[in-house]
PDB file of C-alpha atoms and ligand atoms in Angstrom:
ATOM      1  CA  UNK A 229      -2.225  15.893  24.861  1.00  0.00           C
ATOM      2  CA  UNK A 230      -2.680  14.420  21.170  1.00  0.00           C
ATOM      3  CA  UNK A 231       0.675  11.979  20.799  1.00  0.00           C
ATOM      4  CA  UNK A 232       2.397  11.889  17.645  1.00  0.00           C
ATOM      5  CA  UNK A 233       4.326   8.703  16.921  1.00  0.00           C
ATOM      6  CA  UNK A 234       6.892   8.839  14.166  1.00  0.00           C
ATOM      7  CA  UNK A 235       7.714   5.697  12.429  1.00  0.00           C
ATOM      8  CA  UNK A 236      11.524   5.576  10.451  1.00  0.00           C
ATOM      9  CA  UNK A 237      14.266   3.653   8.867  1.00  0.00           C
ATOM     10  CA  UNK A 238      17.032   5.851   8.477  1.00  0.00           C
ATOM     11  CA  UNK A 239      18.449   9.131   8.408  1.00  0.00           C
ATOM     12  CA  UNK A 240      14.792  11.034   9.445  1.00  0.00           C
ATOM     13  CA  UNK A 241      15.519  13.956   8.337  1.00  0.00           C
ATOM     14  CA  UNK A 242      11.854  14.408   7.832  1.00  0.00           C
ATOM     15  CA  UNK A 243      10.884  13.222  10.954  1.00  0.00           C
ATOM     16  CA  UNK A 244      13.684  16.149  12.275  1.00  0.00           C
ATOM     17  CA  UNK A 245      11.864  18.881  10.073  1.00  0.00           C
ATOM     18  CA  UNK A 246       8.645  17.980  12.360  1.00  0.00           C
ATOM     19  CA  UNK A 247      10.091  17.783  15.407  1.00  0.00           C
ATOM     20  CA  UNK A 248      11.489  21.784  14.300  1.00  0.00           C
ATOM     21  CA  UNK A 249       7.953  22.732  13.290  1.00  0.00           C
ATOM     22  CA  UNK A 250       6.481  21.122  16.583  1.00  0.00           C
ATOM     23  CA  UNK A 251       8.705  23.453  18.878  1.00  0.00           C
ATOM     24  CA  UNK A 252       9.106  26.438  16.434  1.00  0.00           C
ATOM     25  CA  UNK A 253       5.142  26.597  15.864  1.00  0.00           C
ATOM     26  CA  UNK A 254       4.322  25.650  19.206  1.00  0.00           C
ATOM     27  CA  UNK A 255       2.367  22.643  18.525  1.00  0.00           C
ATOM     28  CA  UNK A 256       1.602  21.777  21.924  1.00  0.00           C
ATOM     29  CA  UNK A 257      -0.208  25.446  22.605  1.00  0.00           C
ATOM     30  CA  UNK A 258      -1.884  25.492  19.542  1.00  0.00           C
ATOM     31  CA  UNK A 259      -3.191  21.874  18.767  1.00  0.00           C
ATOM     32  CA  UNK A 260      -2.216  20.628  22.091  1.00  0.00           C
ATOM     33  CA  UNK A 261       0.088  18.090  20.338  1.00  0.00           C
ATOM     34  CA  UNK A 262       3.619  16.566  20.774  1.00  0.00           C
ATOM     35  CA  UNK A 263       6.080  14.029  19.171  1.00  0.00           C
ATOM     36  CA  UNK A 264       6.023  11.816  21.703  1.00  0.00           C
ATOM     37  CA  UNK A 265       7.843   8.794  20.188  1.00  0.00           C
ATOM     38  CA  UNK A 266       9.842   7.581  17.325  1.00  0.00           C
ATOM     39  CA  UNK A 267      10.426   3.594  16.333  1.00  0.00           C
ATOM     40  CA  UNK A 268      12.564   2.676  14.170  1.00  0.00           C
ATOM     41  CA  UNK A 269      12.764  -0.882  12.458  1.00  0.00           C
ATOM     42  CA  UNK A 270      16.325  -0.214  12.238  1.00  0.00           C
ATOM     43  CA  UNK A 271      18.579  -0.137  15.280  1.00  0.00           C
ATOM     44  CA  UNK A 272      21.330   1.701  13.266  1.00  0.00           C
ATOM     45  CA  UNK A 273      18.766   4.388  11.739  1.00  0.00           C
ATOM     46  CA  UNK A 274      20.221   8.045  12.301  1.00  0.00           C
ATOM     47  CA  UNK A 275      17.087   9.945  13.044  1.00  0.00           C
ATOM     48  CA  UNK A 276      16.883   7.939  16.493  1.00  0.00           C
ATOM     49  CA  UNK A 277      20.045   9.665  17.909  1.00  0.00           C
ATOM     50  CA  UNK A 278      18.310  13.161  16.786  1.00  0.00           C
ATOM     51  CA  UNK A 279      15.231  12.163  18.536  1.00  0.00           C
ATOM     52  CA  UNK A 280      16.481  11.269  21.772  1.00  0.00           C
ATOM     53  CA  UNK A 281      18.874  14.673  21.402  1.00  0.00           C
ATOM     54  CA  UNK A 282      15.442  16.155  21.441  1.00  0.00           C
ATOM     55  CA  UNK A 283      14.345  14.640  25.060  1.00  0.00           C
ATOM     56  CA  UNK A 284      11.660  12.271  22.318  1.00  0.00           C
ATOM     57  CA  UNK A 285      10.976   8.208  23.413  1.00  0.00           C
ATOM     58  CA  UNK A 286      12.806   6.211  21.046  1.00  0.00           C
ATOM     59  CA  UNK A 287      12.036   2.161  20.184  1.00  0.00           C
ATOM     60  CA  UNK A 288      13.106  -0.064  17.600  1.00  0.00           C
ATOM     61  CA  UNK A 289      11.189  -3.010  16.303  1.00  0.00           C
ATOM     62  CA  UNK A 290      13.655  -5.024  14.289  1.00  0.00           C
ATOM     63  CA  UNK A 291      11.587  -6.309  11.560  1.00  0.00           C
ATOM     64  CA  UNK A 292      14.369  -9.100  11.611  1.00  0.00           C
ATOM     65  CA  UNK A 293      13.094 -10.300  14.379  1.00  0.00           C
ATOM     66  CA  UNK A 294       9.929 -11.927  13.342  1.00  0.00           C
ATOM     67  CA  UNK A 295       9.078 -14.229  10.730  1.00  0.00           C
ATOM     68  CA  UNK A 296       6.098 -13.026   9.343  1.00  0.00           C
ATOM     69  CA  UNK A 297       4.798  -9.264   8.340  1.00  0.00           C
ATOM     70  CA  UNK A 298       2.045  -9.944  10.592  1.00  0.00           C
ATOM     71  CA  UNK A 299       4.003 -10.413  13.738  1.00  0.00           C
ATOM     72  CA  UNK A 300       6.147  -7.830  12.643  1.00  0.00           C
ATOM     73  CA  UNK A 301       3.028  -5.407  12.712  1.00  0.00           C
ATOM     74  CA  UNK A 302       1.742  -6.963  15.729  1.00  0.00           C
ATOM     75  CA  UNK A 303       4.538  -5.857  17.821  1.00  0.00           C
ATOM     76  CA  UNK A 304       5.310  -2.449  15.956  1.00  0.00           C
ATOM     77  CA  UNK A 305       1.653  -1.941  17.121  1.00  0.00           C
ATOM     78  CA  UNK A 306       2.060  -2.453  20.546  1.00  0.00           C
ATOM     79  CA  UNK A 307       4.970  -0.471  20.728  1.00  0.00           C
ATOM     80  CA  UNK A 308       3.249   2.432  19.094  1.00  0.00           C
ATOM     81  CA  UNK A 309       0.096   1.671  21.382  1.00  0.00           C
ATOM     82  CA  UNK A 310       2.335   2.366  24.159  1.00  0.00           C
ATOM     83  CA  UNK A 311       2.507   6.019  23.551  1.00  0.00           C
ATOM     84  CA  UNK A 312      -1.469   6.382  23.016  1.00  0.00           C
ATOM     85  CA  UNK A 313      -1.510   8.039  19.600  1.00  0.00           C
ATOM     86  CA  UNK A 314      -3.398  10.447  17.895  1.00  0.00           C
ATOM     87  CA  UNK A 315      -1.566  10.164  15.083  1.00  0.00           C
ATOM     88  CA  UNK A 316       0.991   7.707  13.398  1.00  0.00           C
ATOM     89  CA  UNK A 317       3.422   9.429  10.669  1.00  0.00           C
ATOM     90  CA  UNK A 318       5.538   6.876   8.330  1.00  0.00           C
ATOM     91  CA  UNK A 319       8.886   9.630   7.943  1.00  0.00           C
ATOM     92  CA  UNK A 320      11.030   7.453   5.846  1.00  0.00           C
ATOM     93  CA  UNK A 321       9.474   3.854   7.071  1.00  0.00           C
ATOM     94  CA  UNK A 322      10.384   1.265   4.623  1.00  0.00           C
ATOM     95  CA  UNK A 323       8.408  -1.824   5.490  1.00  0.00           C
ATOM     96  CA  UNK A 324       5.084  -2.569   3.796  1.00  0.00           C
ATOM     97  CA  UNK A 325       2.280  -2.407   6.135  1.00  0.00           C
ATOM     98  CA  UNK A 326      -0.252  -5.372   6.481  1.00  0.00           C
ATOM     99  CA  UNK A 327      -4.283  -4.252   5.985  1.00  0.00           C
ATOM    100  CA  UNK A 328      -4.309  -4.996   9.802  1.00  0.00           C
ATOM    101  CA  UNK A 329      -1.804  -2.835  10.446  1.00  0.00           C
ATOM    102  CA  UNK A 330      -3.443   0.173   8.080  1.00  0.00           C
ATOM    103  CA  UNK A 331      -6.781  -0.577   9.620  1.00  0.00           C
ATOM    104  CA  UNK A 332      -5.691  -0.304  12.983  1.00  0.00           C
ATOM    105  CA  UNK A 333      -4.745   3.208  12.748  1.00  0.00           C
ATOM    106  CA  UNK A 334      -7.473   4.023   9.997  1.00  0.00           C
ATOM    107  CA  UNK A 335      -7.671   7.646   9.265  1.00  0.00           C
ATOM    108  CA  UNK A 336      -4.901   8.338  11.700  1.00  0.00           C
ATOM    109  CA  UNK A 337      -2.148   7.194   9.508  1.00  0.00           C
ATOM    110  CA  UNK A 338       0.441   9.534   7.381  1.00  0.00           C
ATOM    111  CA  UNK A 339       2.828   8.749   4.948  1.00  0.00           C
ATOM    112  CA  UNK A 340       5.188  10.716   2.798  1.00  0.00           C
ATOM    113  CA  UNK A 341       6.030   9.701  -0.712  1.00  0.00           C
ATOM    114  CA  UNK A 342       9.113  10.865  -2.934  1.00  0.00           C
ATOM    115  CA  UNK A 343       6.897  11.682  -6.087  1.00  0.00           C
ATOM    116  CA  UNK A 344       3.471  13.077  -7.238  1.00  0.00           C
ATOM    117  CA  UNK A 345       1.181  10.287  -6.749  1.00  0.00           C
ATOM    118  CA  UNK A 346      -0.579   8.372  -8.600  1.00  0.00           C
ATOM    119  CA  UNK A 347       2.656   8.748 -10.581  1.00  0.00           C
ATOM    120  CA  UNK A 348       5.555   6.234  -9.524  1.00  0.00           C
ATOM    121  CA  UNK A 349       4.447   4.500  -6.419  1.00  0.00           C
ATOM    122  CA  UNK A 350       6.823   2.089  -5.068  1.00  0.00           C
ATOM    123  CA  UNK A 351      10.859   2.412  -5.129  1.00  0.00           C
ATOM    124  CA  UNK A 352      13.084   4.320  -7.131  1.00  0.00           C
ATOM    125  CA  UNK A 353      10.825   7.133  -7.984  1.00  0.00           C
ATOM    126  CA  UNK A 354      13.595   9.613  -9.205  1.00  0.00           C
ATOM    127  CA  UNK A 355      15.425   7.376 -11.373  1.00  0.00           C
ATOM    128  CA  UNK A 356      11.914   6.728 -12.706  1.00  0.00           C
ATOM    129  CA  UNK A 357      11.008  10.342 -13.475  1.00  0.00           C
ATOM    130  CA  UNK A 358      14.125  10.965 -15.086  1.00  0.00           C
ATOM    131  CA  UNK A 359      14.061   8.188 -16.894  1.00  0.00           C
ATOM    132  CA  UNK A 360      10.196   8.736 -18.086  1.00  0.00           C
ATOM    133  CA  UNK A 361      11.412  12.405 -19.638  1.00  0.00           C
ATOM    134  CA  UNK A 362       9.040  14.077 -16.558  1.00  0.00           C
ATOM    135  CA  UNK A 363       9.651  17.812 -16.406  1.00  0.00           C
ATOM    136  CA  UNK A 364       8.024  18.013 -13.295  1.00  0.00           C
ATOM    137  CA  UNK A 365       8.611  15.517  -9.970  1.00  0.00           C
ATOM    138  CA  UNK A 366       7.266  16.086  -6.346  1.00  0.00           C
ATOM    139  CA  UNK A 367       6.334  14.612  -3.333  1.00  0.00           C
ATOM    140  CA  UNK A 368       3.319  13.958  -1.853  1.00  0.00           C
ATOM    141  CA  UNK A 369       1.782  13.713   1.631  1.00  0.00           C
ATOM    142  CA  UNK A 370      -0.971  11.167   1.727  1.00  0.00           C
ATOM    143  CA  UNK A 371      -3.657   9.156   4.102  1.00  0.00           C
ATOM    144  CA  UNK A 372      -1.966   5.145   4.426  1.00  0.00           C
ATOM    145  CA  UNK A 373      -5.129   2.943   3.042  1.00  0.00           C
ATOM    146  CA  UNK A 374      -4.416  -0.523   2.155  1.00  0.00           C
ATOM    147  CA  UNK A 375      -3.336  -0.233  -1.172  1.00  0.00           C
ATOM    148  CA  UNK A 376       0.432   0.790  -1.269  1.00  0.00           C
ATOM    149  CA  UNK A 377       1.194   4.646  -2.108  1.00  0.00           C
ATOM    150  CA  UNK A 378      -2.567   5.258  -2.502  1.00  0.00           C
ATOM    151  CA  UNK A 379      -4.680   6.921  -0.153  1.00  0.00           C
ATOM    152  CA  UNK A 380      -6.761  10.344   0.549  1.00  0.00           C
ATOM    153  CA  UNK A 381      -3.923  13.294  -0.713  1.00  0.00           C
ATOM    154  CA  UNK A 382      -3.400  16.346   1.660  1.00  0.00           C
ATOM    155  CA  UNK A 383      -0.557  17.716   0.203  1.00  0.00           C
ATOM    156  CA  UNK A 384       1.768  17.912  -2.580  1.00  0.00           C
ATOM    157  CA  UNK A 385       4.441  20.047  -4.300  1.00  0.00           C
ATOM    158  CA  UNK A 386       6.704  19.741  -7.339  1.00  0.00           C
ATOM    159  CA  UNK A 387      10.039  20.512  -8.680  1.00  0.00           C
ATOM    160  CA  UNK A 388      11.664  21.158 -11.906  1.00  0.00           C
ATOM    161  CA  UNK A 389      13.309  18.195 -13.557  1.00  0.00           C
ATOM    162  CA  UNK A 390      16.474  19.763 -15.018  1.00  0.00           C
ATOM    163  CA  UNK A 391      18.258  18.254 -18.193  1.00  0.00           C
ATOM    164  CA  UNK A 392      21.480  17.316 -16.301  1.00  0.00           C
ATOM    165  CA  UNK A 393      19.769  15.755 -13.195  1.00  0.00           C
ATOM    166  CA  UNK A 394      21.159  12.561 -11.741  1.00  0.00           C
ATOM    167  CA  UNK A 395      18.763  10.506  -9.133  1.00  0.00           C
ATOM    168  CA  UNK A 396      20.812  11.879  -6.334  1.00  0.00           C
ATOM    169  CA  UNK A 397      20.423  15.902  -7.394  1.00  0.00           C
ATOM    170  CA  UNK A 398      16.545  15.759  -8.209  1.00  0.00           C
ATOM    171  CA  UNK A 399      16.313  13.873  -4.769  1.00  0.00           C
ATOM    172  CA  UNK A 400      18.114  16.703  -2.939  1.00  0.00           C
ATOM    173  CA  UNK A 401      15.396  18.961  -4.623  1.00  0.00           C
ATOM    174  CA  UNK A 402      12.489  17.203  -3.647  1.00  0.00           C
ATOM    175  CA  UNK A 403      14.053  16.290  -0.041  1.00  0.00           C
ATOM    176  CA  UNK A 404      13.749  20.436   0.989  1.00  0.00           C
ATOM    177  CA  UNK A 405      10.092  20.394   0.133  1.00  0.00           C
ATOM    178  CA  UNK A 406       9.552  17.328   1.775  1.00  0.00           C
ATOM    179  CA  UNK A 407      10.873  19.128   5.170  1.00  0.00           C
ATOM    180  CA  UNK A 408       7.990  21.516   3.805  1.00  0.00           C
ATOM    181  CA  UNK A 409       5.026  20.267   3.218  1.00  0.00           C
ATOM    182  CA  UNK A 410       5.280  17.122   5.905  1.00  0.00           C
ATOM    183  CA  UNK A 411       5.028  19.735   8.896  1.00  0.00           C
ATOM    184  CA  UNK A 412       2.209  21.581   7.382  1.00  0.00           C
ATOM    185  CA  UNK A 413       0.388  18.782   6.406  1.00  0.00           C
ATOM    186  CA  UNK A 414       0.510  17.453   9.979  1.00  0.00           C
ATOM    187  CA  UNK A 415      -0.695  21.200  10.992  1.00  0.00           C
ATOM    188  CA  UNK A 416      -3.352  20.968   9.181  1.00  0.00           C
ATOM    189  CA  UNK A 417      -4.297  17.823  10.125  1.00  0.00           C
ATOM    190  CA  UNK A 418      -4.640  18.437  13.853  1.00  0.00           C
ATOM    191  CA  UNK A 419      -6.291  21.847  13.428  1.00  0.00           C
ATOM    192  CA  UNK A 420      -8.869  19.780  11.499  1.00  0.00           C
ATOM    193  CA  UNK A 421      -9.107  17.304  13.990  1.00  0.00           C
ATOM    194  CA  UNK A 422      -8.837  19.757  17.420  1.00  0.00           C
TER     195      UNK A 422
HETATM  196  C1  LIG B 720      12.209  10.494   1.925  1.00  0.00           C
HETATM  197  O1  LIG B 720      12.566  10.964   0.668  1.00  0.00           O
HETATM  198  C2  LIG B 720      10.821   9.886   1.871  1.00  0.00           C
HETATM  199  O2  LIG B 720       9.944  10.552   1.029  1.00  0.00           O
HETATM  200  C3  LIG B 720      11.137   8.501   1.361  1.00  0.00           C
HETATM  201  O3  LIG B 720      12.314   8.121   2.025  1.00  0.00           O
HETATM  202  C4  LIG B 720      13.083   9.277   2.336  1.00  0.00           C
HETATM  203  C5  LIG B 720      13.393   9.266   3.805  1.00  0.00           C
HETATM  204  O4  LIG B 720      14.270  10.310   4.150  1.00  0.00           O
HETATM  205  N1  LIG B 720      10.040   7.590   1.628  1.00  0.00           N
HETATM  206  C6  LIG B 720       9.713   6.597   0.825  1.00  0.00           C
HETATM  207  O5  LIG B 720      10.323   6.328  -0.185  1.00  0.00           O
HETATM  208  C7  LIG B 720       8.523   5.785   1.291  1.00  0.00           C
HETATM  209  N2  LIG B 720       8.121   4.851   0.293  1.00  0.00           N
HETATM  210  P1  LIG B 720      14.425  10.757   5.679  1.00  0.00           P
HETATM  211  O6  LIG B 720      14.683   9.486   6.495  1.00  0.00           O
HETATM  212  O7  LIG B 720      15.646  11.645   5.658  1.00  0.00           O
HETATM  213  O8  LIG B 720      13.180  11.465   6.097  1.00  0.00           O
END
């Protein structure tokens, strides 16, 4: 069985929308996958009580625990190396990443970004397009390489930007086709890998 290991923060509602896919698509009979785990650096983060209603493992990491990224990422690892993955996917995960940590998992790492890369990498990315005059704003699926919010893109979509939009209404907007396009990105992914 290829293990998927889900990595969040907070409310994981993405991470929900691919635990739907997995079961409504029937992941495990057609790429012979599963969401086996989901860590959370955050003990309070609401996607691990929707996990673990789902029968999923559940961890959490506390970056707060360590003093350096590096040991941070050292024992996220090992917690993630528990479950044997195929495939690591950052739903929501808001820690930078050390280059060991990205070349661990090299070309098994996902991430999903709120905005149509290379455009507004980093935080605040729907303030940003609003306040840049963008008429269009998106999300975007992409490979983790060391660089922050770079990487090989597998998917993408975009929204309108509408005249009255506040950070919180174009967020909403891009949110739905993030539930999208992160469980057929992951699709795709395994069928290219099976
Ligand atoms: C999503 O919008 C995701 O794209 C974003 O955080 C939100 C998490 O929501 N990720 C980043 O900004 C990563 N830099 P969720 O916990 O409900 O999936």
């Amino acid at each position: 069985m290829k293990n998927i290991v889900i990595l969040i923060s907070g409310s994981g509602s993405n991470m929900a929308a691919i635990i739907r896919a997995a079961q409504k698509e029937r992941w495990a009979e057609r790429f012979g996958a599963r969401v086996a785990a989901v860590i959370s650096n955050k003990a309070d983060a609401q996607g691990l009580a929707i996990a673990r209603e789902h029968g999923i493992a559940t961890a959490v990491v506390s970056h707060k625990d360590f003093s350096t990224r590096e040991d941070f990422d050292a024992a996220l690892a090992s917690a993630i190396d528990v479950h044997a993955p195929t495939l690591v996917v950052l739903a929501g995960f808001m820690r930078i990443l050390t280059p060991g940590f990205v070349t661990r998992y090299e070309r098994r790492l996902l991430n999903i970004h709120p905005s149509l890369l290379p455009a507004f990498p980093g935080l605040h990315t729907h303030r940003r397009a609003i306040e840049a005059g963008c008429r269009v704003a998106g999300v975007t699926v992409h490979e983790v390489t060391v660089e922050l919010d770079h990487g090989p893109i597998l998917a993408q979509a975009a929204v309108p930007v509408l005249a009255d939009d506040t950070e919180e209404t174009l967020a909403a907007r891009v949110l739905a086709q993030e539930h999208r396009v992160y469980p057929q990105a992951i699709a795709g992914w395994l069928l290219e890998t099976n």
